[in-house]
Amino acid sequence: MANVESNTQEKPKHTNQLIFEKSPYLLQHAHNPVQWYPWNQEAIERAKKENKLIFLSVGYSTCHWCHVMEKESFENEEIAKVMNENFINIKVDREERPDIDRVYMLFVMATTGSGGWPMSVFLTPELRPVTGGTYFPPEDRWGRPGFKSILLSLAKKWKENNSQFVEASNNIMEALQKISLVDSDASPSVPGEGTWTKCVRRYISIYEPHFGGFGLAPKFPQASIFNFLFHYYARDKSDPEGKKCLDMCLYTLTKIAKGGIHDHVSSGFARYSVDNDWHVPHFEKMLYDQAQLIVAYTDAYLATKEEFYADVVRDIIKYVNRDLRHESGGYYSAEDADSYPYHGAPHKKEGAFCVWEYDELKSLLDDKKLDSISFLDIFCHYFNVEVDGNIAPESDPHGELSNKNVLIVYGSKEETIAKFGLSLEQFENVISDCINILYEERQKRPRPHLDTKMLCSWNGLIIAGLAQAGQGLGEKNYVEDAIKTAQFIKAHLYDSSTKTLLHSCYRAEDETISQTNEPIKGFLDDYAFLIKGLLNLYEASLDLYWLNWARELQYKQNELFWDNENGGYFTCSTSDSTVVLRLKEDQDGAEPSGNSIACHNLQRLAAYADKSEAPEGGDVEREMARKLLIAFARRLNESPTALPEMMSALMFYNDSPTQVLIAGGCSDPRTLELLRVVRARLLPGRVLAVADPAADSPAGMSDILLSRILPSGDVPTAYVCRRYACSLPVTDVKQLESLLDEPAKPSKSAKPTPD
């Protein structure tokens, strides 16, 4: 897909070391007057040799405030001169090097109380942080020093007394080491029901009842919260608190889908909204949000069977396949918030690609009528368009959105239908026609920047989402999309000689896939997110190839990242000496923590290994999940809403999996009907396996936990196993439905799984 941002081209006045990089973010800064280096040994050695502080700037290519700081400071020749004379300046793409980003973000948050991007940190030549923050304005403002003043002050202090800096940085590193330790001595056992009950009640207390979500503006979708709450509800659908969890999820997901954070014209979701109503978004669109929201809306559909939620799933997949996909199957990282308002414009503006002025809509829609009713009037009523724009000044601090409209549905179809006396079919035809006209018009605008970096971790999340949507909505195409992406990762982000993953690859100018001179090795998230995707893909495709690769990757993940002493996984391996701190991620934020996803994966793989020929069965994986939960027990107990995804894994551990085992031919309509019944339900902790006697060897069958299962003659047969006891075999769909609809929550008399 062409991604022409502007038709103005000038020969650059400056070029720095970033010109040799592949990251779109680093390339954005390759023509700054700042003598940027990428994070490499050459830059670090130069800092040591010249005895200079390092200025580390971390961001990503679709980050609005990163663009602001670049324009104000890094393109300013006077400021660049101060930087070049006094510092070694290093640029890092946080998506390319999450290990570096996390270390220094921990420092910034510990010292300033908040974090974000751009992240600006000053380091000693030994890479130890001394001071930092996020965005700095170029000049002194409101009694606070600007970036230039900070640069001059630090350079002077370093020259006069750098030993004081070194001593302070040593103390800082010691403090960070303590902060980063996951306290495994806090609890000798896995937390129980009281922990996740506390978490549920906390979410109920912070729930925002008017527009949904948890907390006030700015509002992020936070898909991990939906996963936890849907899981809690589905364990026991008669529980009143569980019903409240379902209601909070459905109301929030409905408001998000109707809000301006949802792109009603070009599909997909923006990263967050700056206001409480989900109205005015921060316009960038991230792959990880689309991937996780596919799962959330699929779960909403499974819980309700309301087509509204299925339509949102289809809308997201339409967006990612059309705008974020390389033809060979990999998905790009993100689309920017900023773009040129018109071809040849001197500056980009936030949201320029997405917003509408009333007069523009009038010129596009005014001549279209339904009888005597104008399409424009129907459209403007439904999407709350106002003549002078519908964006409140407090949501537009830079004045870039004055007189603009961001489409949002506050009411309902029914209200608009009643107001104009339409039938449902007439209403839907009018809105559909208007959207198509606006979509075509929008394609004439300069497109936002597309970050064509492809990350293994985020592609793992989209595989998981596509495979889940394929099952829940019964859409084979989505499963085929997921297979193509898994094949892409095997081809471009996997080293078969070492059986290790790579973190990123890139789209070259000729549309082929390219790689950096020294490929970045995979991190914990790359392994954990991809393994999750492959497990979902096995359940969606029933192809053992994906389950076997998931298992192989799990062994490698354990080897590279597992903490043998305290349990849990480090985010990076020991291979890079420039990473001064190995951390364990303990936050499910915009992306889930690798530890949280790994805890789910271990338990699923344990279930697949049960009763297999391996003498230890699934005990190894189950024991690792137990140790991981003990390692994070204090965090789970003290800050339950910090780790909703891990809280879901904790419930999974305490309840034991719901294993659904089917023996029968994969092409047999009776087998397919049994599968349909399983896939049409919201089943927390579900592990699905199918043995096709015609396709699998006996060894293959036993390898996926089916050694105890013998088909009942020629009739496809299902077993439902909970708490390590299996039901009698059933062949009838109604009997299977009854078994599946029993609560997953253990009865009071059931013995808990031993620690």
PDB file of C-alpha atoms in Angstrom, residues 377-478:
ATOM      1  CA  ASP A 377     -29.326  15.628   8.128  1.00  0.00           C
ATOM      2  CA  ILE A 378     -29.615  11.920   8.970  1.00  0.00           C
ATOM      3  CA  PHE A 379     -25.844  11.489   9.098  1.00  0.00           C
ATOM      4  CA  CYS A 380     -25.226  14.613  11.196  1.00  0.00           C
ATOM      5  CA  HIS A 381     -27.922  13.678  13.678  1.00  0.00           C
ATOM      6  CA  TYR A 382     -26.648  10.126  14.127  1.00  0.00           C
ATOM      7  CA  PHE A 383     -22.956  11.087  14.421  1.00  0.00           C
ATOM      8  CA  ASN A 384     -23.502  14.308  16.405  1.00  0.00           C
ATOM      9  CA  VAL A 385     -21.943  16.585  13.800  1.00  0.00           C
ATOM     10  CA  GLU A 386     -22.206  20.314  14.586  1.00  0.00           C
ATOM     11  CA  VAL A 387     -21.892  23.276  12.216  1.00  0.00           C
ATOM     12  CA  ASP A 388     -19.062  24.850  14.234  1.00  0.00           C
ATOM     13  CA  GLY A 389     -17.462  21.515  15.184  1.00  0.00           C
ATOM     14  CA  ASN A 390     -18.174  19.126  18.061  1.00  0.00           C
ATOM     15  CA  ILE A 391     -14.813  19.177  19.892  1.00  0.00           C
ATOM     16  CA  ALA A 392     -14.628  20.916  23.266  1.00  0.00           C
ATOM     17  CA  PRO A 393     -11.702  23.382  23.682  1.00  0.00           C
ATOM     18  CA  GLU A 394     -10.344  21.407  26.658  1.00  0.00           C
ATOM     19  CA  SER A 395      -9.920  18.401  24.329  1.00  0.00           C
ATOM     20  CA  ASP A 396      -7.943  20.521  21.862  1.00  0.00           C
ATOM     21  CA  PRO A 397      -5.102  22.295  23.730  1.00  0.00           C
ATOM     22  CA  HIS A 398      -3.222  23.198  20.505  1.00  0.00           C
ATOM     23  CA  GLY A 399      -6.264  24.530  18.659  1.00  0.00           C
ATOM     24  CA  GLU A 400      -5.688  22.068  15.792  1.00  0.00           C
ATOM     25  CA  LEU A 401      -9.257  20.760  15.877  1.00  0.00           C
ATOM     26  CA  SER A 402     -11.315  23.966  15.975  1.00  0.00           C
ATOM     27  CA  ASN A 403     -14.415  23.789  13.722  1.00  0.00           C
ATOM     28  CA  LYS A 404     -13.739  20.062  13.252  1.00  0.00           C
ATOM     29  CA  ASN A 405     -15.965  17.093  14.000  1.00  0.00           C
ATOM     30  CA  VAL A 406     -14.990  13.668  15.291  1.00  0.00           C
ATOM     31  CA  LEU A 407     -17.866  11.301  14.558  1.00  0.00           C
ATOM     32  CA  ILE A 408     -19.474   9.843  17.700  1.00  0.00           C
ATOM     33  CA  VAL A 409     -22.785   8.092  18.373  1.00  0.00           C
ATOM     34  CA  TYR A 410     -24.292   9.325  21.648  1.00  0.00           C
ATOM     35  CA  GLY A 411     -27.801   8.070  20.906  1.00  0.00           C
ATOM     36  CA  SER A 412     -28.965   5.001  19.006  1.00  0.00           C
ATOM     37  CA  LYS A 413     -30.103   3.877  15.575  1.00  0.00           C
ATOM     38  CA  GLU A 414     -33.620   3.727  16.916  1.00  0.00           C
ATOM     39  CA  GLU A 415     -33.626   7.412  17.928  1.00  0.00           C
ATOM     40  CA  THR A 416     -32.459   8.547  14.497  1.00  0.00           C
ATOM     41  CA  ILE A 417     -34.915   6.182  12.778  1.00  0.00           C
ATOM     42  CA  ALA A 418     -37.771   7.598  14.869  1.00  0.00           C
ATOM     43  CA  LYS A 419     -36.757  11.221  14.304  1.00  0.00           C
ATOM     44  CA  PHE A 420     -36.727  10.884  10.499  1.00  0.00           C
ATOM     45  CA  GLY A 421     -39.463   8.249  10.137  1.00  0.00           C
ATOM     46  CA  LEU A 422     -37.173   5.673   8.492  1.00  0.00           C
ATOM     47  CA  SER A 423     -37.181   1.911   8.350  1.00  0.00           C
ATOM     48  CA  LEU A 424     -34.111   0.104   9.723  1.00  0.00           C
ATOM     49  CA  GLU A 425     -33.127  -0.875   6.181  1.00  0.00           C
ATOM     50  CA  GLN A 426     -33.417   2.727   4.940  1.00  0.00           C
ATOM     51  CA  PHE A 427     -31.340   3.998   7.866  1.00  0.00           C
ATOM     52  CA  GLU A 428     -28.589   1.422   7.321  1.00  0.00           C
ATOM     53  CA  ASN A 429     -28.465   2.108   3.586  1.00  0.00           C
ATOM     54  CA  VAL A 430     -28.157   5.873   4.156  1.00  0.00           C
ATOM     55  CA  ILE A 431     -25.381   5.528   6.760  1.00  0.00           C
ATOM     56  CA  SER A 432     -23.543   2.960   4.628  1.00  0.00           C
ATOM     57  CA  ASP A 433     -23.720   5.202   1.524  1.00  0.00           C
ATOM     58  CA  CYS A 434     -22.479   8.214   3.510  1.00  0.00           C
ATOM     59  CA  ILE A 435     -19.586   6.252   5.027  1.00  0.00           C
ATOM     60  CA  ASN A 436     -18.537   5.017   1.567  1.00  0.00           C
ATOM     61  CA  ILE A 437     -18.570   8.584   0.189  1.00  0.00           C
ATOM     62  CA  LEU A 438     -16.498   9.842   3.144  1.00  0.00           C
ATOM     63  CA  TYR A 439     -14.070   6.941   2.863  1.00  0.00           C
ATOM     64  CA  GLU A 440     -13.425   7.731  -0.813  1.00  0.00           C
ATOM     65  CA  GLU A 441     -12.965  11.417   0.028  1.00  0.00           C
ATOM     66  CA  ARG A 442     -10.564  10.607   2.846  1.00  0.00           C
ATOM     67  CA  GLN A 443      -8.357   8.595   0.465  1.00  0.00           C
ATOM     68  CA  LYS A 444      -7.624  11.848  -1.399  1.00  0.00           C
ATOM     69  CA  ARG A 445      -6.033  13.343   1.743  1.00  0.00           C
ATOM     70  CA  PRO A 446      -2.325  12.898   2.547  1.00  0.00           C
ATOM     71  CA  ARG A 447      -2.078   9.667   4.535  1.00  0.00           C
ATOM     72  CA  PRO A 448      -0.607   9.520   8.030  1.00  0.00           C
ATOM     73  CA  HIS A 449       2.839   7.971   8.375  1.00  0.00           C
ATOM     74  CA  LEU A 450       2.727   4.164   8.482  1.00  0.00           C
ATOM     75  CA  ASP A 451       5.281   2.445  10.715  1.00  0.00           C
ATOM     76  CA  THR A 452       6.200  -0.536   8.532  1.00  0.00           C
ATOM     77  CA  LYS A 453       8.240  -2.244  11.234  1.00  0.00           C
ATOM     78  CA  MET A 454       6.863  -5.731  11.921  1.00  0.00           C
ATOM     79  CA  LEU A 455       7.236  -7.006  15.492  1.00  0.00           C
ATOM     80  CA  CYS A 456       7.082 -10.686  16.404  1.00  0.00           C
ATOM     81  CA  SER A 457       5.253  -9.952  19.685  1.00  0.00           C
ATOM     82  CA  TRP A 458       2.453  -7.871  18.160  1.00  0.00           C
ATOM     83  CA  ASN A 459       2.077 -10.299  15.256  1.00  0.00           C
ATOM     84  CA  GLY A 460       1.698 -13.030  17.898  1.00  0.00           C
ATOM     85  CA  LEU A 461      -1.167 -11.032  19.418  1.00  0.00           C
ATOM     86  CA  ILE A 462      -2.901 -10.611  16.052  1.00  0.00           C
ATOM     87  CA  ILE A 463      -2.564 -14.363  15.342  1.00  0.00           C
ATOM     88  CA  ALA A 464      -4.232 -15.009  18.714  1.00  0.00           C
ATOM     89  CA  GLY A 465      -7.023 -12.541  17.896  1.00  0.00           C
ATOM     90  CA  LEU A 466      -7.648 -13.800  14.359  1.00  0.00           C
ATOM     91  CA  ALA A 467      -7.697 -17.435  15.493  1.00  0.00           C
ATOM     92  CA  GLN A 468     -10.119 -16.632  18.309  1.00  0.00           C
ATOM     93  CA  ALA A 469     -12.397 -14.592  16.024  1.00  0.00           C
ATOM     94  CA  GLY A 470     -12.268 -17.355  13.434  1.00  0.00           C
ATOM     95  CA  GLN A 471     -13.575 -19.821  16.008  1.00  0.00           C
ATOM     96  CA  GLY A 472     -16.094 -17.552  17.736  1.00  0.00           C
ATOM     97  CA  LEU A 473     -17.610 -16.139  14.529  1.00  0.00           C
ATOM     98  CA  GLY A 474     -17.182 -19.311  12.479  1.00  0.00           C
ATOM     99  CA  GLU A 475     -15.081 -17.439   9.883  1.00  0.00           C
ATOM    100  CA  LYS A 476     -12.530 -19.717   8.194  1.00  0.00           C
ATOM    101  CA  ASN A 477     -10.932 -16.729   6.432  1.00  0.00           C
ATOM    102  CA  TYR A 478      -9.739 -15.335   9.741  1.00  0.00           C
TER     103      TYR A 478
END
